[in-house]
Tab-separated table of C-alpha atoms in Angstrom:
chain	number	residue	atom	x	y	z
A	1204	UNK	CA	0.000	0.000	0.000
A	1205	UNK	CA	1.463	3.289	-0.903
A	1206	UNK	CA	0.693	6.429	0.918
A	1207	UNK	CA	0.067	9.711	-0.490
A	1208	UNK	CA	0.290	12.923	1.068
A	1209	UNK	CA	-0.179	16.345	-0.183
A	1210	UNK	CA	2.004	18.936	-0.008
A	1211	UNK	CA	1.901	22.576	0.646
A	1212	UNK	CA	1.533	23.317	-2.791
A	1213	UNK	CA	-1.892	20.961	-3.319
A	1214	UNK	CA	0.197	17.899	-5.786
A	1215	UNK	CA	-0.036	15.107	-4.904
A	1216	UNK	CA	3.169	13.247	-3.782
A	1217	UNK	CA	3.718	8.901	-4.355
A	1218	UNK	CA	6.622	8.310	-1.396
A	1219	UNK	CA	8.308	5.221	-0.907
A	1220	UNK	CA	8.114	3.240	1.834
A	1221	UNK	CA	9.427	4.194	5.280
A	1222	UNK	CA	11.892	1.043	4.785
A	1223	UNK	CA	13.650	2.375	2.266
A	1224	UNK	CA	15.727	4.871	4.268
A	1225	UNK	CA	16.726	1.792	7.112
A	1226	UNK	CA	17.582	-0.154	4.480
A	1227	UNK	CA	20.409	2.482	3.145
A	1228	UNK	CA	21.245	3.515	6.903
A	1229	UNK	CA	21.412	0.537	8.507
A	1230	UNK	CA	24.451	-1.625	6.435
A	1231	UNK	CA	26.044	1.947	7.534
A	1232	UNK	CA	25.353	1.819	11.410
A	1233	UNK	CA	26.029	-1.961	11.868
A	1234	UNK	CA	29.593	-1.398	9.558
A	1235	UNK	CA	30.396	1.356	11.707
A	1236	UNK	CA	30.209	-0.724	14.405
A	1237	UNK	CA	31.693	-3.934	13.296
A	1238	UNK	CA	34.989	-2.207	12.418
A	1239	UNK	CA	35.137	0.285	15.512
A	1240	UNK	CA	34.145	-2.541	18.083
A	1241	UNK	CA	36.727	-4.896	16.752
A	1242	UNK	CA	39.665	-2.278	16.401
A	1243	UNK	CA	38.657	-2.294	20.324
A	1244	UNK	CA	38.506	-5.854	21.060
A	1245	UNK	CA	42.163	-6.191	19.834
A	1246	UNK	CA	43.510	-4.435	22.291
A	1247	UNK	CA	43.471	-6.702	25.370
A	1248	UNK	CA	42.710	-3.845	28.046
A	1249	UNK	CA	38.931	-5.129	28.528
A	1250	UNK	CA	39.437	-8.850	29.679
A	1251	UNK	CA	41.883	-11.372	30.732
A	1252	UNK	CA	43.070	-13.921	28.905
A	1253	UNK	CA	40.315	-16.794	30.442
A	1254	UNK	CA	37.760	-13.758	30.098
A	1255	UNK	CA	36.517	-14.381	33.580
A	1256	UNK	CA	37.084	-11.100	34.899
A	1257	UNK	CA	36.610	-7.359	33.392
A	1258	UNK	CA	40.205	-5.213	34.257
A	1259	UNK	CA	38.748	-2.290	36.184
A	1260	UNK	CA	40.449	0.382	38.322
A	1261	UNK	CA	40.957	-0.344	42.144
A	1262	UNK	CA	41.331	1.430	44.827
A	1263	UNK	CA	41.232	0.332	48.379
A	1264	UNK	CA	40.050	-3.098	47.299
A	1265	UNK	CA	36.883	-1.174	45.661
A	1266	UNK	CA	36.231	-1.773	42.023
A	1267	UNK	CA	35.148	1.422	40.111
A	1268	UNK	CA	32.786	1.360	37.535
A	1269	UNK	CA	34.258	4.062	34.594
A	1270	UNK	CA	31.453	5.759	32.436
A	1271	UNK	CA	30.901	8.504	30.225
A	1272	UNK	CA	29.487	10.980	32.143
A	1273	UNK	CA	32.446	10.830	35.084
A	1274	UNK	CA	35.961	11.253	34.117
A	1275	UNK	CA	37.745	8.637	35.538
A	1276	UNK	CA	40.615	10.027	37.803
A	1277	UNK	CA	43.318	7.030	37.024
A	1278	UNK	CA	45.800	7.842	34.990
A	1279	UNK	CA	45.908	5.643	32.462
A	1280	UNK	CA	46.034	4.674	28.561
A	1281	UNK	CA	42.966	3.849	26.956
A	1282	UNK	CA	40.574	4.497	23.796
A	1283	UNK	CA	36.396	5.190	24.307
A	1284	UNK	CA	33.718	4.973	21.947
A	1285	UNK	CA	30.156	5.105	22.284
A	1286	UNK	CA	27.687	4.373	19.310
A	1287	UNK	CA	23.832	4.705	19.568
A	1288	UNK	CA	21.184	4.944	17.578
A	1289	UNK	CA	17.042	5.224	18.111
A	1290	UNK	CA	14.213	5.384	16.260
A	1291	UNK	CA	10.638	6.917	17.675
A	1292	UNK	CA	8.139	5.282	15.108
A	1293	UNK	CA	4.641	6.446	13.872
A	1294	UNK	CA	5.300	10.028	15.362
A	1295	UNK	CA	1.565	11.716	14.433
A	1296	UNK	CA	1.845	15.336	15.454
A	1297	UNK	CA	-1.404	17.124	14.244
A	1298	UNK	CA	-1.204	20.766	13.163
A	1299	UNK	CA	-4.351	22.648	12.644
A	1300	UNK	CA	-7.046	21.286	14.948
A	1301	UNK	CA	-10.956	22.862	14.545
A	1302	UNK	CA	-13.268	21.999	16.176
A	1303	UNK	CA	-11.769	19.392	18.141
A	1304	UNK	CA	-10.704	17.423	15.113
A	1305	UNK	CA	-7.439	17.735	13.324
A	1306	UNK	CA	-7.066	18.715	9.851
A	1307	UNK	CA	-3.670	17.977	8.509
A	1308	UNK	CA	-1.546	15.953	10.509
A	1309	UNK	CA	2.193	15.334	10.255
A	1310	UNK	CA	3.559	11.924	10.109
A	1311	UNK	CA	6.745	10.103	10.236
A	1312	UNK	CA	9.642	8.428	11.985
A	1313	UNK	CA	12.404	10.634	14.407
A	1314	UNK	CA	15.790	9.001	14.103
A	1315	UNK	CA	18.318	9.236	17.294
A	1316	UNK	CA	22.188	9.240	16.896
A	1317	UNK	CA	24.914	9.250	19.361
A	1318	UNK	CA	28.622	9.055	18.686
A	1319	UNK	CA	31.825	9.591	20.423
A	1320	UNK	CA	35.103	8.723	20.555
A	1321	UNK	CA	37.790	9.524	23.515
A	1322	UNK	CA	41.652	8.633	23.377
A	1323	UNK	CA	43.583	9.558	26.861
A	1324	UNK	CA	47.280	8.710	26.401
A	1325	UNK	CA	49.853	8.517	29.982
A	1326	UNK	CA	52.468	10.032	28.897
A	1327	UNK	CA	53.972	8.757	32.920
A	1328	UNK	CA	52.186	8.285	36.644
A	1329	UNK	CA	50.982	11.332	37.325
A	1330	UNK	CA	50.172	13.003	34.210
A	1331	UNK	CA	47.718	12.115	31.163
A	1332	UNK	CA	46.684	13.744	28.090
A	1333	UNK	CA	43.437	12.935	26.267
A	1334	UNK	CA	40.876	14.656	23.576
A	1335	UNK	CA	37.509	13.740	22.533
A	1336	UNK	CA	35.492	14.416	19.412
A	1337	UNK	CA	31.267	14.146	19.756
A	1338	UNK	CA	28.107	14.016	17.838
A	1339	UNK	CA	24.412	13.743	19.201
A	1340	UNK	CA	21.658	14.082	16.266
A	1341	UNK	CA	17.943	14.017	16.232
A	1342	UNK	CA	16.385	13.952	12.540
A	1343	UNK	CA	13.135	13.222	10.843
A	1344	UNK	CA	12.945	10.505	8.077
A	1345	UNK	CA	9.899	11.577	6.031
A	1346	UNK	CA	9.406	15.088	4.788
A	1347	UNK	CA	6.504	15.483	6.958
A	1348	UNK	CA	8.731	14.492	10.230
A	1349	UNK	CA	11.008	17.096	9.074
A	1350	UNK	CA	8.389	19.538	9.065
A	1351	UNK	CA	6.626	18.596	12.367
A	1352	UNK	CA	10.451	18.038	14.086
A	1353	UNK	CA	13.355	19.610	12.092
A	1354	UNK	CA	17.205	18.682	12.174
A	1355	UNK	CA	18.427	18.458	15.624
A	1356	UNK	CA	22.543	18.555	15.698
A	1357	UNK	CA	25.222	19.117	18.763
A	1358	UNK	CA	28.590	17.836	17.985
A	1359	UNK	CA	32.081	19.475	19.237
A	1360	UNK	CA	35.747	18.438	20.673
A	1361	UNK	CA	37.452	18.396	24.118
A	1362	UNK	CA	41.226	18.418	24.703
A	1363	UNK	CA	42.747	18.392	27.847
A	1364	UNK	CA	45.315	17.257	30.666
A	1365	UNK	CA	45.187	15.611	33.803
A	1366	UNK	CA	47.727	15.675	36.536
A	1367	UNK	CA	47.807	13.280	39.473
A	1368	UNK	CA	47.322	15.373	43.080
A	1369	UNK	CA	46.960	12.767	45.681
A	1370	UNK	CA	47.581	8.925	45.764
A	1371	UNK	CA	47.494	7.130	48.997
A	1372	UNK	CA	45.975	3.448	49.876
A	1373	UNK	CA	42.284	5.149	50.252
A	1374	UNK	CA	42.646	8.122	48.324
A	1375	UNK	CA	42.680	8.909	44.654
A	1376	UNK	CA	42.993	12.370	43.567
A	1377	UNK	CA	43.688	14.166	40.259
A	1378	UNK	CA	42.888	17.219	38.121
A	1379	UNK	CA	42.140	18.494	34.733
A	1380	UNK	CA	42.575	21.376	32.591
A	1381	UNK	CA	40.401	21.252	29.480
A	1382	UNK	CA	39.745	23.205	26.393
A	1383	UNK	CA	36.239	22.291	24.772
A	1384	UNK	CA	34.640	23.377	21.888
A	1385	UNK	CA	30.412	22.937	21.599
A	1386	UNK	CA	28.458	23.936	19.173
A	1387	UNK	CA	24.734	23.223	17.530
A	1388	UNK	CA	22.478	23.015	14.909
A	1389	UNK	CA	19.070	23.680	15.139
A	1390	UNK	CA	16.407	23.593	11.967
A	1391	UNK	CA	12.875	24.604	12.548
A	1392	UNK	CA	10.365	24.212	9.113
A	1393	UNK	CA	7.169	24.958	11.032
């Protein structure tokens, strides 16, 4: 079944169906991915040999948990990446409504994407440097979604140094000096 929708000119318009977009995107995405997550795996830092038991930093006997949103205050080598992706489906956003029923009504699909990579580099004990390079996107699929939603883009860089203050058996204490560049997109239609 094909849909047709008319747009703000009164033609009539014969799209494709929503598949055909996934179907381009998605040998992307899951390439992407293949090549980046076994460029990682090669590099021995995330298991031991047996695989029994994840390497993470210790301190006092207490394993820490690193993630994304808290710098880790070890100084050590390592290389981050984070990929996601999202879809909201069947997004129906109505426009003009009179009467209590809507008269035209955008449809379409919102896509979701997330990706990051982070390299920190010890150049001895006490003193690191790293950088980081981001992009979080939020985009429509359909020319109606596009209308209803618009182009949604933050992406930017970080640089910086860390320097080890304190290390005793129960403290663990460093510092960083950054240098960070943010910046966004933002496309309205409607």
């Amino acid at each position: 079944m094909k849909r047709i929708y008319k747009n703000f000119s009164g033609q009539d318009n014969d799209y494709k169906a929503k598949g055909f977009v996934y179907k381009k995107m998605l040998p992307v995405l899951f390439t992407i991915l293949f090549v980046v997550t076994s460029i990682t795996a090669q590099t021995g830092n995330s298991t031991d040999i047996s695989g029994d038991q994840v390497k993470l930093p210790v301190l006092n006997n207490h394993k820490f948990v690193v993630n994304s949103f808290v710098r880790s205050p070890f100084i050590k080598t390592y290389f981050r990446n984070t990929l996601g992706a999202g879809v909201a489906m069947g997004l129906n956003v109505p426009i003009l409504i009179i009467d209590g029923e809507p008269l035209i009504g955008l449809r379409g699909d919102l896509n979701f994407l997330k990706v990051e990579f982070e390299y920190q580099y010890a150049v001895n004990n006490w003193l690191a440097v790293f950088g980081e390079v981001g992009m979080l996107s939020r985009f429509g699929t359909e020319v109606q979604a596009l209308i209803a939603q618009g182009v949604n883009a933050t992406y930017g860089f970080e640089l910086g140094w860390m320097i080890k203050l304190i290390e005793t058996k129960k403290v663990f204490l460093s510092a960083t000096a950054n240098l960070w560049n943010l910046s966004g997109t933002v496309l309205n239609f409607y």
